[in-house]
Each structure stands twice: as C-alpha cells, then as structure tokens.
Short mmCIF file of C-alpha atoms (C1' of nucleotides) in Angstrom, two decimals:
data_model
loop_
_atom_site.label_atom_id
_atom_site.label_comp_id
_atom_site.label_asym_id
_atom_site.label_seq_id
_atom_site.Cartn_x
_atom_site.Cartn_y
_atom_site.Cartn_z
CA MET A 1 14.52 -7.70 26.69
CA SER A 2 11.35 -8.74 24.37
CA THR A 3 9.78 -6.69 21.64
CA VAL A 4 7.03 -5.47 21.97
CA THR A 5 4.97 -2.87 19.50
CA ARG A 6 1.53 -1.66 18.90
CA PHE A 7 -0.80 -0.28 16.60
CA ALA A 8 -2.83 2.90 18.16
CA PRO A 9 -5.58 3.67 16.49
CA SER A 10 -8.51 6.54 16.72
CA PRO A 11 -11.99 5.10 16.94
CA THR A 12 -13.31 8.40 14.53
CA GLY A 13 -13.31 5.92 11.14
CA TYR A 14 -13.23 2.67 9.72
CA LEU A 15 -9.49 0.97 9.16
CA HIS A 16 -7.74 2.63 5.42
CA ILE A 17 -4.73 0.87 4.16
CA GLY A 18 -2.51 3.19 5.28
CA GLY A 19 -3.35 1.86 8.64
CA LEU A 20 -3.44 -1.39 7.84
CA ARG A 21 0.21 -1.10 6.84
CA THR A 22 1.52 0.87 9.66
CA ALA A 23 -0.88 -1.90 11.75
CA LEU A 24 1.29 -4.69 9.44
CA PHE A 25 4.99 -3.56 10.10
CA SER A 26 4.36 -3.16 13.60
CA TRP A 27 2.85 -6.78 13.95
CA LEU A 28 5.60 -8.07 11.71
CA THR A 29 8.43 -6.47 13.72
CA ALA A 30 6.65 -7.95 16.58
CA ARG A 31 6.04 -11.54 15.68
CA HIS A 32 9.36 -11.53 14.57
CA HIS A 33 11.35 -11.37 17.63
CA ASP A 34 8.43 -13.77 19.00
CA GLY A 35 7.33 -10.71 21.00
CA THR A 36 4.21 -8.88 21.83
CA PHE A 37 1.90 -6.80 19.63
CA ARG A 38 -0.80 -5.00 21.68
CA LEU A 39 -4.03 -3.25 20.01
CA ARG A 40 -5.00 0.11 21.99
CA ILE A 41 -7.64 2.79 21.43
CA GLU A 42 -6.78 6.27 21.13
CA ASP A 43 -10.13 7.71 21.94
CA THR A 44 -9.33 10.35 24.82
CA ASP A 45 -11.70 12.71 22.70
CA LEU A 46 -14.80 11.96 24.07
CA SER A 47 -16.87 13.94 21.86
CA ARG A 48 -15.47 12.49 18.65
CA ASN A 49 -15.64 8.17 19.79
CA SER A 50 -17.45 5.92 17.39
CA SER A 51 -17.97 2.69 18.59
CA GLU A 52 -19.22 1.75 15.30
CA ALA A 53 -15.65 2.53 13.78
CA MET A 54 -14.13 0.34 17.00
CA ALA A 55 -16.10 -2.71 15.71
CA ALA A 56 -15.40 -1.80 12.32
CA ILE A 57 -11.19 -1.64 12.99
CA ILE A 58 -11.49 -5.01 14.80
CA ARG A 59 -13.17 -6.90 12.03
CA ALA A 60 -10.50 -5.72 9.62
CA PHE A 61 -7.79 -7.05 11.89
CA ASP A 62 -9.63 -10.55 11.84
CA TRP A 63 -10.18 -10.51 8.31
CA VAL A 64 -6.53 -10.17 7.26
CA GLY A 65 -5.53 -12.12 10.44
CA LEU A 66 -3.29 -9.96 11.97
CA ASN A 67 -4.34 -10.81 15.90
CA TYR A 68 -3.28 -8.83 18.73
CA ASP A 69 -1.98 -10.14 22.52
CA GLY A 70 -3.63 -9.45 25.64
CA GLU A 71 -7.02 -7.09 26.13
CA VAL A 72 -7.58 -3.97 24.06
CA VAL A 73 -6.65 -1.02 25.98
CA TYR A 74 -9.49 1.72 25.74
CA GLN A 75 -7.49 4.75 27.14
CA SER A 76 -11.21 6.20 27.70
CA GLN A 77 -10.53 3.81 30.46
CA ARG A 78 -7.72 4.85 32.27
CA PHE A 79 -8.67 8.22 33.04
CA ASP A 80 -7.60 7.47 36.76
CA LEU A 81 -4.48 6.55 35.81
CA TYR A 82 -3.20 9.17 33.57
CA ARG A 83 -4.66 11.80 35.84
CA GLU A 84 -1.94 10.40 38.60
CA TYR A 85 0.85 11.41 35.79
CA ILE A 86 -0.21 14.54 35.80
CA ASP A 87 -0.73 15.94 39.97
CA ARG A 88 2.60 14.49 39.74
CA LEU A 89 3.78 16.34 37.38
CA LEU A 90 1.81 19.32 38.81
CA ASP A 91 3.60 18.55 42.45
CA GLU A 92 6.83 18.35 40.75
CA GLY A 93 6.61 21.54 39.34
CA LYS A 94 6.92 20.25 35.92
CA ALA A 95 3.30 21.23 34.91
CA TYR A 96 1.28 24.34 35.73
CA ARG A 97 -2.37 25.27 35.82
CA CYS A 98 -3.29 28.01 32.77
CA TYR A 99 -6.21 30.40 33.41
CA MET A 100 -5.85 31.82 29.88
CA PRO A 101 -9.26 31.63 27.91
CA ARG A 102 -9.90 30.05 24.30
CA GLU A 103 -10.71 33.24 23.01
CA GLU A 104 -7.96 34.70 24.30
CA LEU A 105 -5.24 31.89 23.33
CA ASP A 106 -7.30 31.98 19.36
CA THR A 107 -6.79 35.97 19.25
CA LEU A 108 -3.47 35.94 19.78
CA ARG A 109 -2.23 33.08 17.13
CA GLU A 110 -4.32 35.07 14.99
CA ALA A 111 -2.18 38.24 15.38
CA GLN A 112 1.53 35.94 15.42
CA MET A 113 -0.02 34.79 12.23
CA ALA A 114 -0.80 37.85 10.42
CA ARG A 115 2.53 39.09 11.95
CA GLY A 116 4.04 36.15 9.67
CA GLU A 117 5.40 34.43 12.94
CA ARG A 118 4.32 30.98 14.03
CA PRO A 119 1.55 30.52 15.99
CA HIS A 120 2.35 29.63 19.83
CA TYR A 121 1.34 29.93 23.12
CA ASP A 122 3.15 32.43 25.25
CA GLY A 123 3.86 31.05 28.55
CA ARG A 124 2.26 33.70 30.73
CA TYR A 125 0.94 31.15 33.33
CA ARG A 126 4.01 29.28 33.90
CA ASP A 127 5.46 31.20 36.68
CA PHE A 128 2.65 32.65 37.04
CA THR A 129 1.76 32.54 41.79
CA GLY A 130 -0.78 34.82 41.82
CA THR A 131 -4.09 34.45 42.30
CA PRO A 132 -6.24 32.80 39.71
CA PRO A 133 -8.49 34.69 38.02
CA GLU A 134 -12.56 33.74 38.74
CA GLY A 135 -14.59 31.68 36.54
CA ILE A 136 -12.42 29.55 34.35
CA ASP A 137 -11.69 26.12 34.89
CA PRO A 138 -7.71 25.88 33.36
CA VAL A 139 -6.33 23.56 30.96
CA ILE A 140 -2.99 21.91 32.39
CA ARG A 141 0.20 22.33 30.82
CA ILE A 142 3.78 20.71 30.64
CA LYS A 143 7.02 23.10 31.41
CA ALA A 144 8.42 22.59 28.08
CA PRO A 145 12.26 23.25 27.57
CA GLN A 146 13.19 26.55 26.48
CA GLU A 147 16.14 26.13 25.20
CA GLY A 148 18.60 23.35 23.63
CA THR A 149 17.66 21.13 20.64
CA ILE A 150 15.21 17.99 21.18
CA VAL A 151 16.79 15.02 19.57
CA ILE A 152 14.62 11.76 17.89
CA ASP A 153 16.72 8.88 16.55
CA ASP A 154 14.86 7.73 14.09
CA GLY A 155 14.87 4.08 13.06
CA VAL A 156 13.93 4.99 9.42
CA LYS A 157 14.44 8.73 9.51
CA GLY A 158 17.67 8.42 11.07
CA ARG A 159 18.87 11.31 13.76
CA ILE A 160 16.33 14.08 13.53
CA GLU A 161 17.26 17.48 15.93
CA ILE A 162 14.16 19.83 16.45
CA ALA A 163 15.09 22.99 18.54
CA ALA A 164 13.10 23.27 21.39
CA ASP A 165 11.42 26.23 21.26
CA GLU A 166 9.58 24.74 18.70
CA VAL A 167 7.99 22.63 20.89
CA ASP A 168 4.72 24.68 23.22
CA ASP A 169 3.76 24.60 26.84
CA PHE A 170 1.48 22.48 24.84
CA ILE A 171 -1.56 21.19 26.85
CA ILE A 172 -1.60 17.48 29.22
CA ALA A 173 -5.06 17.89 30.46
CA ARG A 174 -8.33 19.83 28.73
CA SER A 175 -10.17 22.60 31.43
CA ASP A 176 -12.82 19.41 31.76
CA GLY A 177 -9.61 17.58 33.36
CA THR A 178 -9.50 14.91 30.48
CA PRO A 179 -5.80 14.52 29.20
CA THR A 180 -4.70 14.97 25.65
CA TYR A 181 -3.48 12.66 23.05
CA ASN A 182 0.19 13.35 23.02
CA PHE A 183 0.11 13.00 27.17
CA VAL A 184 -1.44 9.47 27.12
CA VAL A 185 0.34 8.30 24.35
CA ALA A 186 3.39 8.84 26.16
CA ILE A 187 2.12 7.21 29.24
CA ASP A 188 0.73 4.04 27.47
CA ASP A 189 3.58 3.40 25.37
CA ALA A 190 5.96 3.87 28.71
CA LEU A 191 3.55 1.52 30.95
CA MET A 192 2.80 -1.13 27.96
CA GLU A 193 6.64 -1.24 27.86
CA MET A 194 6.34 -0.41 24.01
CA THR A 195 10.24 -0.96 22.80
CA ASP A 196 9.32 -0.06 19.23
CA VAL A 197 6.64 2.46 17.59
CA ILE A 198 6.13 2.44 14.58
CA ARG A 199 3.51 4.82 12.94
CA GLY A 200 3.11 7.53 9.99
CA ASP A 201 5.49 10.18 9.61
CA ASP A 202 2.51 12.68 10.10
CA HIS A 203 3.15 12.10 14.09
CA LEU A 204 6.54 12.82 13.45
CA TYR A 205 6.12 16.21 14.97
CA ASN A 206 4.16 14.61 17.72
CA THR A 207 7.53 12.75 18.94
CA PRO A 208 9.42 15.61 20.62
CA LYS A 209 6.27 16.67 22.62
CA GLN A 210 5.86 12.91 23.80
CA LEU A 211 9.69 13.39 24.46
CA VAL A 212 9.06 16.02 26.67
CA ILE A 213 7.23 14.09 28.96
CA TYR A 214 9.34 10.98 29.13
CA GLU A 215 11.94 13.19 29.99
CA ALA A 216 9.80 15.40 32.79
CA LEU A 217 8.67 11.60 34.09
CA GLY A 218 11.72 9.64 34.28
CA LEU A 219 10.74 7.10 31.53
CA THR A 220 12.76 5.57 28.79
CA PRO A 221 11.27 6.11 24.92
CA PRO A 222 11.25 3.57 22.82
CA ARG A 223 12.56 3.68 19.55
CA PHE A 224 10.59 5.16 16.68
CA TYR A 225 10.29 4.34 13.09
CA HIS A 226 8.51 6.96 11.58
CA VAL A 227 6.97 5.10 7.89
CA ALA A 228 6.11 7.55 4.88
CA MET A 229 2.51 7.84 3.46
CA ILE A 230 1.07 6.30 1.01
CA ASN A 231 -0.26 8.70 -1.93
CA ASN A 232 -2.41 8.03 -4.78
CA GLU A 233 -1.49 6.93 -7.91
CA GLN A 234 -1.04 10.49 -8.27
CA GLY A 235 0.91 11.31 -5.81
CA LYS A 236 -0.95 13.26 -4.34
CA LYS A 237 -3.08 12.13 -0.97
CA LEU A 238 -4.74 9.50 -0.71
CA SER A 239 -8.56 9.26 -0.97
CA LYS A 240 -11.67 7.74 -1.21
CA ARG A 241 -11.67 6.81 -4.21
CA ASP A 242 -7.86 5.47 -5.07
CA GLY A 243 -8.02 4.02 -1.76
CA ALA A 244 -8.72 5.46 1.40
CA THR A 245 -11.70 3.00 1.51
CA ASP A 246 -12.30 0.87 4.83
CA VAL A 247 -10.25 -2.13 4.00
CA MET A 248 -13.27 -4.25 4.19
CA GLU A 249 -14.07 -2.76 1.19
CA TYR A 250 -11.36 -4.67 -0.86
CA LYS A 251 -13.00 -7.98 0.77
CA THR A 252 -15.98 -7.22 -1.02
CA GLN A 253 -14.90 -6.82 -4.21
CA GLY A 254 -12.67 -9.56 -3.99
CA PHE A 255 -9.29 -9.56 -2.79
CA LEU A 256 -7.44 -11.78 -0.73
CA PRO A 257 -6.17 -10.43 2.24
CA GLU A 258 -2.55 -12.70 1.73
CA ALA A 259 -2.60 -10.59 -1.65
CA LEU A 260 -3.10 -7.51 0.13
CA LEU A 261 -1.00 -7.95 2.88
CA ASN A 262 1.76 -8.71 0.35
CA PHE A 263 0.90 -5.54 -1.66
CA LEU A 264 1.31 -3.83 1.46
CA VAL A 265 4.60 -5.03 2.64
CA ARG A 266 6.13 -4.09 -0.31
CA LEU A 267 4.70 -0.21 0.02
CA GLY A 268 8.01 1.04 1.57
CA TRP A 269 10.05 -2.78 2.23
CA SER A 270 11.49 -4.62 0.10
CA HIS A 271 13.90 -7.85 0.76
CA GLY A 272 16.24 -7.39 -2.76
CA ASP A 273 14.12 -8.93 -5.59
CA GLN A 274 11.50 -10.30 -3.86
CA GLU A 275 8.32 -9.92 -4.44
CA ILE A 276 5.57 -12.74 -3.11
CA PHE A 277 5.80 -13.22 0.62
CA SER A 278 3.86 -15.52 2.40
CA LEU A 279 2.86 -14.47 5.90
CA GLU A 280 5.38 -16.85 7.00
CA GLU A 281 8.21 -15.53 4.98
CA MET A 282 7.21 -12.00 5.87
CA ILE A 283 7.47 -12.16 9.82
CA ALA A 284 11.09 -13.93 9.12
CA LEU A 285 12.28 -10.71 6.69
CA PHE A 286 10.86 -8.28 7.95
CA ASP A 287 12.80 -5.66 9.65
CA PRO A 288 11.85 -2.19 10.11
CA LYS A 289 15.29 -1.16 9.69
CA ASP A 290 14.53 -1.57 6.05
CA ILE A 291 11.87 0.60 6.19
CA ASN A 292 12.32 3.36 3.27
CA LYS A 293 12.32 7.33 4.18
CA SER A 294 10.15 8.06 0.62
CA ALA A 295 6.38 7.95 0.13
CA SER A 296 5.42 5.57 -1.75
CA SER A 297 2.06 5.54 -4.16
CA TYR A 298 -0.89 3.28 -3.87
CA ASN A 299 -0.59 0.90 -7.42
CA LEU A 300 -3.90 -0.74 -8.16
CA ASP A 301 -2.51 -2.84 -11.47
CA LYS A 302 0.03 -4.49 -8.51
CA LEU A 303 -2.51 -5.50 -6.37
CA LEU A 304 -4.62 -7.38 -9.30
CA TRP A 305 -1.45 -8.58 -10.20
CA LEU A 306 -0.97 -10.10 -6.66
CA ASN A 307 -4.66 -11.23 -6.22
CA ALA A 308 -4.76 -13.03 -9.89
CA HIS A 309 -1.41 -14.50 -7.97
CA TYR A 310 -3.25 -15.26 -4.73
CA ILE A 311 -5.99 -16.70 -6.37
CA LYS A 312 -4.34 -19.28 -8.65
CA ALA A 313 -2.43 -20.29 -5.56
CA LYS A 314 -5.30 -21.23 -3.96
CA PRO A 315 -6.83 -24.65 -2.77
CA ASP A 316 -9.87 -25.11 -4.54
CA ALA A 317 -11.82 -26.03 -1.72
CA GLU A 318 -10.67 -22.94 0.20
CA LEU A 319 -12.40 -21.10 -3.12
CA ILE A 320 -15.01 -22.43 -3.41
CA GLU A 321 -16.17 -21.29 0.30
CA LEU A 322 -15.29 -17.43 -0.61
CA LEU A 323 -16.99 -17.96 -3.65
CA LYS A 324 -20.06 -18.03 -1.97
CA ALA A 325 -20.07 -14.87 -0.61
CA PHE A 326 -20.01 -13.59 -4.71
CA ASP A 327 -23.28 -15.84 -5.17
CA VAL A 328 -21.52 -18.55 -6.87
CA ASP A 329 -22.16 -22.00 -4.76
CA LEU A 330 -19.84 -24.82 -6.10
CA SER A 331 -19.90 -26.74 -3.09
CA THR A 332 -22.21 -29.54 -4.41
CA HIS A 333 -21.33 -29.41 -7.81
CA PRO A 334 -19.89 -32.43 -9.08
CA LYS A 335 -17.69 -30.28 -11.81
CA ALA A 336 -16.40 -28.36 -9.11
CA THR A 337 -12.97 -28.93 -9.67
CA GLU A 338 -13.19 -28.54 -13.53
CA ILE A 339 -15.04 -25.47 -13.43
CA LEU A 340 -12.17 -23.77 -11.36
CA THR A 341 -9.11 -25.21 -13.52
CA ALA A 342 -11.33 -24.01 -16.46
CA THR A 343 -11.51 -20.73 -14.87
CA LYS A 344 -9.02 -19.65 -11.97
CA GLU A 345 -6.55 -17.93 -14.56
CA ARG A 346 -8.94 -15.72 -15.87
CA GLY A 347 -10.19 -13.41 -13.03
CA LYS A 348 -7.77 -10.75 -10.89
CA THR A 349 -10.31 -10.68 -8.03
CA LEU A 350 -12.86 -13.24 -6.59
CA VAL A 351 -15.71 -10.38 -8.48
CA GLU A 352 -14.58 -11.78 -11.82
CA LEU A 353 -13.96 -15.04 -11.10
CA ALA A 354 -17.32 -15.60 -10.15
CA GLU A 355 -18.99 -14.09 -13.32
CA GLN A 356 -16.25 -16.61 -15.15
CA ILE A 357 -17.65 -19.25 -13.46
CA ARG A 358 -21.49 -18.13 -13.91
CA LEU A 359 -20.80 -17.78 -17.63
CA ILE A 360 -20.56 -21.84 -17.39
CA THR A 361 -22.76 -23.28 -14.69
CA GLU A 362 -25.82 -20.57 -16.00
CA ALA A 363 -26.88 -20.98 -19.75
CA PRO A 364 -26.17 -17.31 -21.74
CA THR A 365 -29.28 -15.50 -21.50
CA THR A 366 -28.00 -12.77 -23.75
CA TYR A 367 -25.26 -13.24 -26.46
CA ASP A 368 -22.11 -9.98 -26.76
CA GLU A 369 -23.92 -8.46 -30.19
CA LYS A 370 -20.64 -7.91 -31.94
CA ALA A 371 -19.44 -11.89 -31.10
CA ALA A 372 -22.81 -12.83 -32.21
CA LYS A 373 -22.45 -10.88 -35.50
CA LYS A 374 -19.13 -11.97 -36.19
CA ALA A 375 -19.58 -16.11 -35.12
CA PHE A 376 -22.97 -17.00 -36.69
CA LYS A 377 -22.59 -15.68 -40.46
CA GLY A 378 -22.67 -18.30 -43.32
CA GLU A 379 -23.13 -21.49 -42.46
CA ALA A 380 -22.34 -21.67 -39.18
CA VAL A 381 -25.89 -22.68 -38.19
CA ASP A 382 -25.84 -25.85 -40.13
CA ILE A 383 -22.29 -26.26 -38.58
CA LEU A 384 -23.72 -26.34 -35.52
CA LYS A 385 -26.72 -28.51 -36.21
CA ASP A 386 -24.23 -30.51 -37.59
CA PHE A 387 -22.18 -30.97 -34.30
CA ALA A 388 -24.78 -30.87 -32.28
CA PHE A 389 -26.22 -34.39 -34.16
CA ARG A 390 -22.47 -36.09 -34.22
CA LEU A 391 -22.27 -34.68 -29.74
CA TYR A 392 -25.78 -36.43 -30.20
CA LYS A 393 -24.83 -39.80 -31.48
CA ASN A 394 -21.03 -40.37 -30.18
CA GLN A 395 -21.84 -39.14 -26.10
CA PRO A 396 -18.47 -37.86 -26.14
CA LYS A 397 -17.37 -37.96 -22.31
CA THR A 398 -13.98 -36.54 -21.88
CA GLN A 399 -12.24 -33.61 -22.73
CA GLU A 400 -10.29 -35.61 -25.14
CA THR A 401 -13.33 -37.15 -26.57
CA PHE A 402 -15.02 -34.21 -27.08
CA HIS A 403 -12.20 -32.68 -28.67
CA ASP A 404 -12.08 -35.52 -31.48
CA GLU A 405 -15.41 -34.33 -32.16
CA MET A 406 -14.32 -31.05 -33.04
CA GLN A 407 -11.26 -32.31 -35.00
CA ARG A 408 -13.44 -34.48 -36.87
CA LEU A 409 -16.10 -32.32 -37.85
CA VAL A 410 -13.21 -30.00 -38.93
CA GLN A 411 -11.74 -32.47 -41.14
CA ASP A 412 -14.88 -33.89 -42.52
CA ARG A 413 -15.96 -30.35 -43.73
CA GLU A 414 -12.85 -29.19 -44.80
CA ILE A 415 -13.35 -26.37 -42.58
CA GLY A 416 -10.75 -24.51 -40.06
CA PHE A 417 -11.32 -24.63 -36.43
CA GLY A 418 -12.50 -21.13 -36.07
CA LYS A 419 -15.87 -21.78 -38.12
CA ILE A 420 -16.49 -24.08 -34.84
CA GLY A 421 -15.14 -22.51 -32.55
CA MET A 422 -16.34 -19.26 -32.96
CA PRO A 423 -20.23 -20.10 -33.22
CA LEU A 424 -20.05 -22.61 -30.72
CA ARG A 425 -18.35 -20.50 -27.85
CA VAL A 426 -20.96 -18.33 -28.76
CA SER A 427 -23.47 -20.23 -28.11
CA LEU A 428 -22.30 -22.33 -25.28
CA LEU A 429 -20.77 -18.86 -22.89
CA GLY A 430 -22.48 -16.05 -24.87
CA SER A 431 -19.34 -14.32 -25.91
CA MET A 432 -16.27 -14.90 -27.71
CA THR A 433 -13.94 -14.99 -24.93
CA GLY A 434 -13.29 -17.59 -22.02
CA ALA A 435 -12.28 -21.03 -20.89
CA GLY A 436 -11.78 -23.75 -23.74
CA MET A 437 -14.62 -25.46 -25.51
CA ASP A 438 -13.04 -28.59 -24.24
CA GLU A 439 -13.39 -27.96 -20.52
CA VAL A 440 -16.95 -26.59 -20.74
CA MET A 441 -18.55 -29.17 -22.79
CA VAL A 442 -16.67 -31.87 -20.65
CA ILE A 443 -18.27 -29.47 -17.58
CA LEU A 444 -21.53 -29.13 -19.58
CA GLY A 445 -22.25 -32.85 -20.49
CA VAL A 446 -23.79 -33.71 -23.94
CA GLU A 447 -27.62 -32.61 -23.38
CA GLU A 448 -26.72 -29.08 -21.54
CA THR A 449 -24.28 -28.44 -25.01
CA ILE A 450 -26.52 -29.17 -27.13
CA ALA A 451 -29.48 -27.41 -25.04
CA ARG A 452 -27.32 -24.33 -25.60
CA ILE A 453 -26.43 -24.41 -28.99
CA GLU A 454 -30.60 -24.79 -30.12
CA LYS A 455 -31.19 -22.28 -27.55
CA ALA A 456 -28.28 -19.79 -29.51
CA ILE A 457 -29.11 -21.15 -32.92
CA ALA A 458 -33.59 -20.07 -31.92
CA ALA A 459 -32.23 -16.27 -30.49
CA LEU A 460 -29.63 -15.81 -33.26
CA ALA A 461 -30.04 -17.29 -36.63
"C1'" G B 1 5.38 31.59 6.37
"C1'" G B 2 8.48 28.86 10.69
"C1'" C B 3 10.29 24.43 11.39
"C1'" C B 4 11.33 19.05 9.76
"C1'" C B 5 10.80 15.02 5.99
"C1'" C B 6 11.18 13.63 1.28
"C1'" U B 7 13.37 12.86 -4.33
"C1'" U B 8 16.19 5.86 -9.10
"C1'" C B 9 12.12 3.51 -14.93
"C1'" G B 10 4.39 5.66 -14.95
"C1'" U B 11 4.21 2.98 -10.53
"C1'" C B 12 6.57 -0.52 -6.76
"C1'" U B 13 11.79 -1.04 -5.98
"C1'" A B 14 17.05 -3.21 -5.88
"C1'" G B 15 21.70 -0.44 -5.53
"C1'" U B 16 25.83 2.13 1.01
"C1'" G B 17 32.51 5.38 -4.26
"C1'" G B 18 34.01 1.78 -10.10
"C1'" U B 19 27.50 -2.29 -12.38
"C1'" U B 20 25.65 -2.27 -20.12
"C1'" A B 21 21.77 1.02 -13.38
"C1'" G B 22 18.97 -4.94 -11.50
"C1'" G B 23 14.09 -7.02 -10.45
"C1'" A B 24 8.43 -6.26 -10.48
"C1'" U B 25 3.87 -4.01 -12.37
"C1'" C B 26 1.66 -1.64 -16.52
"C1'" C B 27 2.74 -0.77 -21.73
"C1'" C B 28 4.47 -3.05 -26.45
"C1'" A B 29 6.27 -7.10 -29.68
"C1'" G B 30 6.69 -12.38 -30.37
"C1'" G B 31 5.71 -17.49 -29.23
"C1'" U B 32 1.76 -20.91 -26.73
"C1'" U B 33 -3.66 -21.11 -27.19
"C1'" U B 34 -9.75 -22.79 -32.61
"C1'" U B 35 -10.34 -16.99 -28.57
"C1'" C B 36 -9.73 -14.83 -24.27
"C1'" A B 37 -7.22 -15.28 -19.97
"C1'" U B 38 -2.53 -18.15 -18.05
"C1'" C B 39 2.67 -18.99 -19.04
"C1'" C B 40 7.00 -17.82 -21.63
"C1'" U B 41 10.66 -15.01 -24.75
"C1'" G B 42 11.61 -9.96 -26.11
"C1'" G B 43 11.66 -4.44 -25.95
"C1'" U B 44 10.62 0.82 -24.88
"C1'" U B 45 11.30 4.00 -20.45
"C1'" A B 46 15.11 5.97 -14.23
"C1'" C B 47 19.41 8.28 -10.95
"C1'" A B 48 14.91 15.86 -10.57
"C1'" G B 49 18.83 19.82 -11.51
"C1'" G B 50 22.81 22.58 -10.49
"C1'" A B 51 27.94 23.07 -8.30
"C1'" G B 52 31.82 20.61 -5.20
"C1'" U B 53 34.87 16.48 -3.06
"C1'" U B 54 37.35 12.48 -5.40
"C1'" C B 55 41.36 9.06 -10.49
"C1'" G B 56 35.87 7.88 -10.28
"C1'" A B 57 29.38 9.76 -8.07
"C1'" G B 58 22.76 7.45 -8.46
"C1'" U B 59 25.61 6.17 -3.58
"C1'" C B 60 29.17 11.83 0.46
"C1'" U B 61 28.40 17.54 0.60
"C1'" C B 62 26.10 22.11 -0.23
"C1'" C B 63 22.77 25.06 -2.91
"C1'" U B 64 18.05 24.96 -5.51
"C1'" A B 65 13.67 23.40 -7.83
"C1'" G B 66 9.52 20.18 -6.66
"C1'" G B 67 6.23 17.02 -3.60
"C1'" G B 68 4.55 16.05 1.82
"C1'" G B 69 3.90 16.44 6.65
"C1'" U B 70 3.01 19.99 11.44
"C1'" C B 71 2.37 24.26 13.65
"C1'" A B 72 -5.55 22.42 18.19
"C1'" C B 73 -8.38 22.81 24.86
"C1'" C B 74 -8.11 16.43 16.90
"C1'" A B 75 -5.54 12.04 16.73
#
RNA sequence: GGCCCCUUCGUCUAGUGGUUAGGAUCCCAGGUUUUCAUCCUGGUUACAGGAGUUCGAGUCUCCUAGGGGUCACCA
C-alpha cells in the first residue's frame, strides 16, 4: 500500500512554523516512501474563511519548496458528498436529530460546570421518537459509544486509552446543514486514502471522536502521529513575537528556506548526532516513528547558526539572485565574486550580508564615532596621506600587492600594523570591523580607495 | 475542575539496565586574523523530586511536583 499523507490547514490565518513543521514531517514521510502528499483546506466553517490566508499558505509552501500532489481539496466544495454520509448514518440509526436550542445547551453546560462536572451534552434526543418541537432547525449528532474505551494507537505517544463516556454525542452537522470539522476530517482522510496522519497533539482529543466516525461508517482509520507543540524560548506558548509569525516573514528577514527546514526538522526529531540535513538527507532518513514525545522550544540562535551555515555554502550566482530582494544587485558588478568571498562569512542573514556588501559598494557617509576617535589620532592623517600617495605611485592591482604596500609602509615608518590598519579601515568602511583591508582595496581599486581616504580625512581630521 | 500527554546541560537533542551521560547551539578562554566575522582547540552547565524492582536505573513500576493540551452548532 502506497503511503499517503496530507497537510490540512484551516484558512483562518497565515502559516506559522508549527504548521510548517507538521507539514514538513508529513511531506517527508510521503516522499520517503515515494508516496503522495496532499493539501486539503479545512474550510467547512463558511463564516471564518479567508482566501487571503489560503493564498498565503500556498505561497509559503512554494517558498520553502514543499510540493503537493494532485489538486488542492477544498472541503467547502464537498458538502454534497458529506451529506450522503450523514444521511446514511441517519438512515442506519447511528446518528440523530437533536432539537435542543443552543441557549438551553449553554445553560446546561454552565450548570454542570457550577457543579464541578465536565460540561457535556446529556443525550436527551438520542432515543427521541416523539414529535419534534416546532420552529427549530435541528443539529445532527452521532451516537457515540456509551461504555468501554476508545484506543488510539499513536505512532508517537504509544497506546492511549480514553473512556468512551468522555466522548459526547457530538455534532456532525450544524443546524444550517453544514458538516463539522471532526466529521469531515474522518470522511476525507478515509476517502483520500490517508495512511499516515501527522498533526499537532492539540488534535489528540479529536482522535477518539474521529475514530467514532470511522467505526460508524466501517472505514479504516489511518495511523496517527501526534506531534508535541513548539514553545517559545521561555517554554511558553508561541506568540507572534517569538516565532508564531507568518513563515513568509522569515523570507523578508533574510532566512534561507533550507535553513528554516533544517531547523524545524530538528525540533522533535533527530538522527543521532547529525545537525545538518539537506532535503535529500531528510527524505532518506526521516521516519515518523522517531518523532519525540515532548514539546520543544524555539531557539533563534540555532536558526541563525543554521542560516549562516547555508549562506556560506550557497553558490555565488544564487546568492546574487537572492540579494536583489535586499537592495543589493551584484549581477553586473565586475568584482561580484570578490565581494561575496569577502562578506559571505559575516552575515547570519541575507539582511546582514546585504549590509556588509553595501559597506563596500557604497562609500561611507557616516563614520562610527568611537572608531573614528580611536583611529584618527596622532599621526594617523599623515600616515593615511603617505599611504594614499604610495598607492597612487605604485598602482597595486592584486590583494598581494596592496598588502605589500601596507607592509612596506609600516616597515619604512617603523610603526605597528594597527597604525595604518585602523584609520584605513575607518576610512574605507566607516567602522572598525568588517572585511579584510586587502580584499576591500582590491575590490575598490586604487582610485576609489584614495577617494575614500581623502573623504575620511576631510570629514574626521 | 475531569480526562489525556509531557519532563536529560539555558535551548535542540543522543541514550532502549552496566557510558568518565555524547553531540549541537549559546556562553567563556586560547589559537588564527592588522580589526570583526569565519575557522580550529579547550572549558563551564543536565537525567524534576521521592519511593520501589534489580547485583546494578536517565533507562522498568508507582507516587508527588511542574508544564502543556482538551472538554464548541471553531478548526
């Protein structure tokens, strides 16, 4: 039997990293077995749908490179299909109409809670045979088993037993006739022939309900894997501030999709001591049975480290393309390769990398105050002028010859390297840190190097 | 509150009865670098607590504590 998995978001918001991770786990499971990965939109609550959210989810999938098979399934377009199954359950006496008004249900629940009981429907219409009350559109409830236990054989958590009386005769169709979540999930997972369902463990308590549907309809349930949540760095529920943001936000913050995916796959899953996984390796090695039981915390440092790793490994041509979105266009720059080798290792994100590059490609307009003060003292200006003159006279062209100029200068003047290094650095880049001077000067060329030195002297001396 | 799940360095994790409890990140120190970053080397830090089973327990059982989830005509 071929493996079929799915990701089934509800279009009520953007895709965040928790969702992306379960999508990734599902996708990897399918790809590992050469199976099928489906995308299904859980939009049965017509009043809560947002086509923008829908588009955002697909955009995010696209960015990270998770491809799905077949057409996207929209549950809102399958109501007729669900209706057939509801009618069948009604005909077979496995479901029934409940005429209890919503308000009455509410007061019942309040009373139960006041008594310290678990709020639940009391089953008053379960065996109702009388004349239905006038003017009420009934909901349809399923007859859940009233005794015994419901067993979930979870691929992550193991065997979980839940007492049947924990499960109410829950509603499978609203009074307006539309079906509800737990019902359609079970129907679609069965009809779409899901073999493995990987989802957040906030769905764990939906599972017995869905199992009731499978049972009533004589359908075979898939294997379930309930994955623990991702918390923030403080171990609390993820909020917008710390990672529950739109996945696309990571793109604008300069993260590479391979870094994000690598980061997420290691949250709740591991393969020995391995930290770096290419997509191919993930597919080859991922097995949902290795998913951890416990919740994990989001850790920005690790994501940043991974991102730096993938930036360093990225071919220049691809980096040049990606950098365009961050106001850096090196595509026609004659020294693009040199610029990238000088800066690649200095940015944890594309945003930082772009800043590093701009330091070189754009002459500084301001100078770091502390750096300038420290560097431009004593004979610094004199040394810079001397150096500029030497450059003009000897016209070095390579990293080595530029380096020789500096070397000779410190020898001739019998000074330390820092005496030229610091003021030169501030002159060329505006700050005390950054790429190597030889590298920078080769990129700038003699003319621009001298121009920046003169500009700095004018501004700081 | 009922029910269910979870608990190894700050964080991500390895570990399936016998290990000096390993790796990664972070942090610190040293080296490389004229600077910074990278890179290399080294270091600090963990089995939530308590009983039990066993020659021996992070690993098995029970209890406690803490954290989380869930109890909708939301998904």
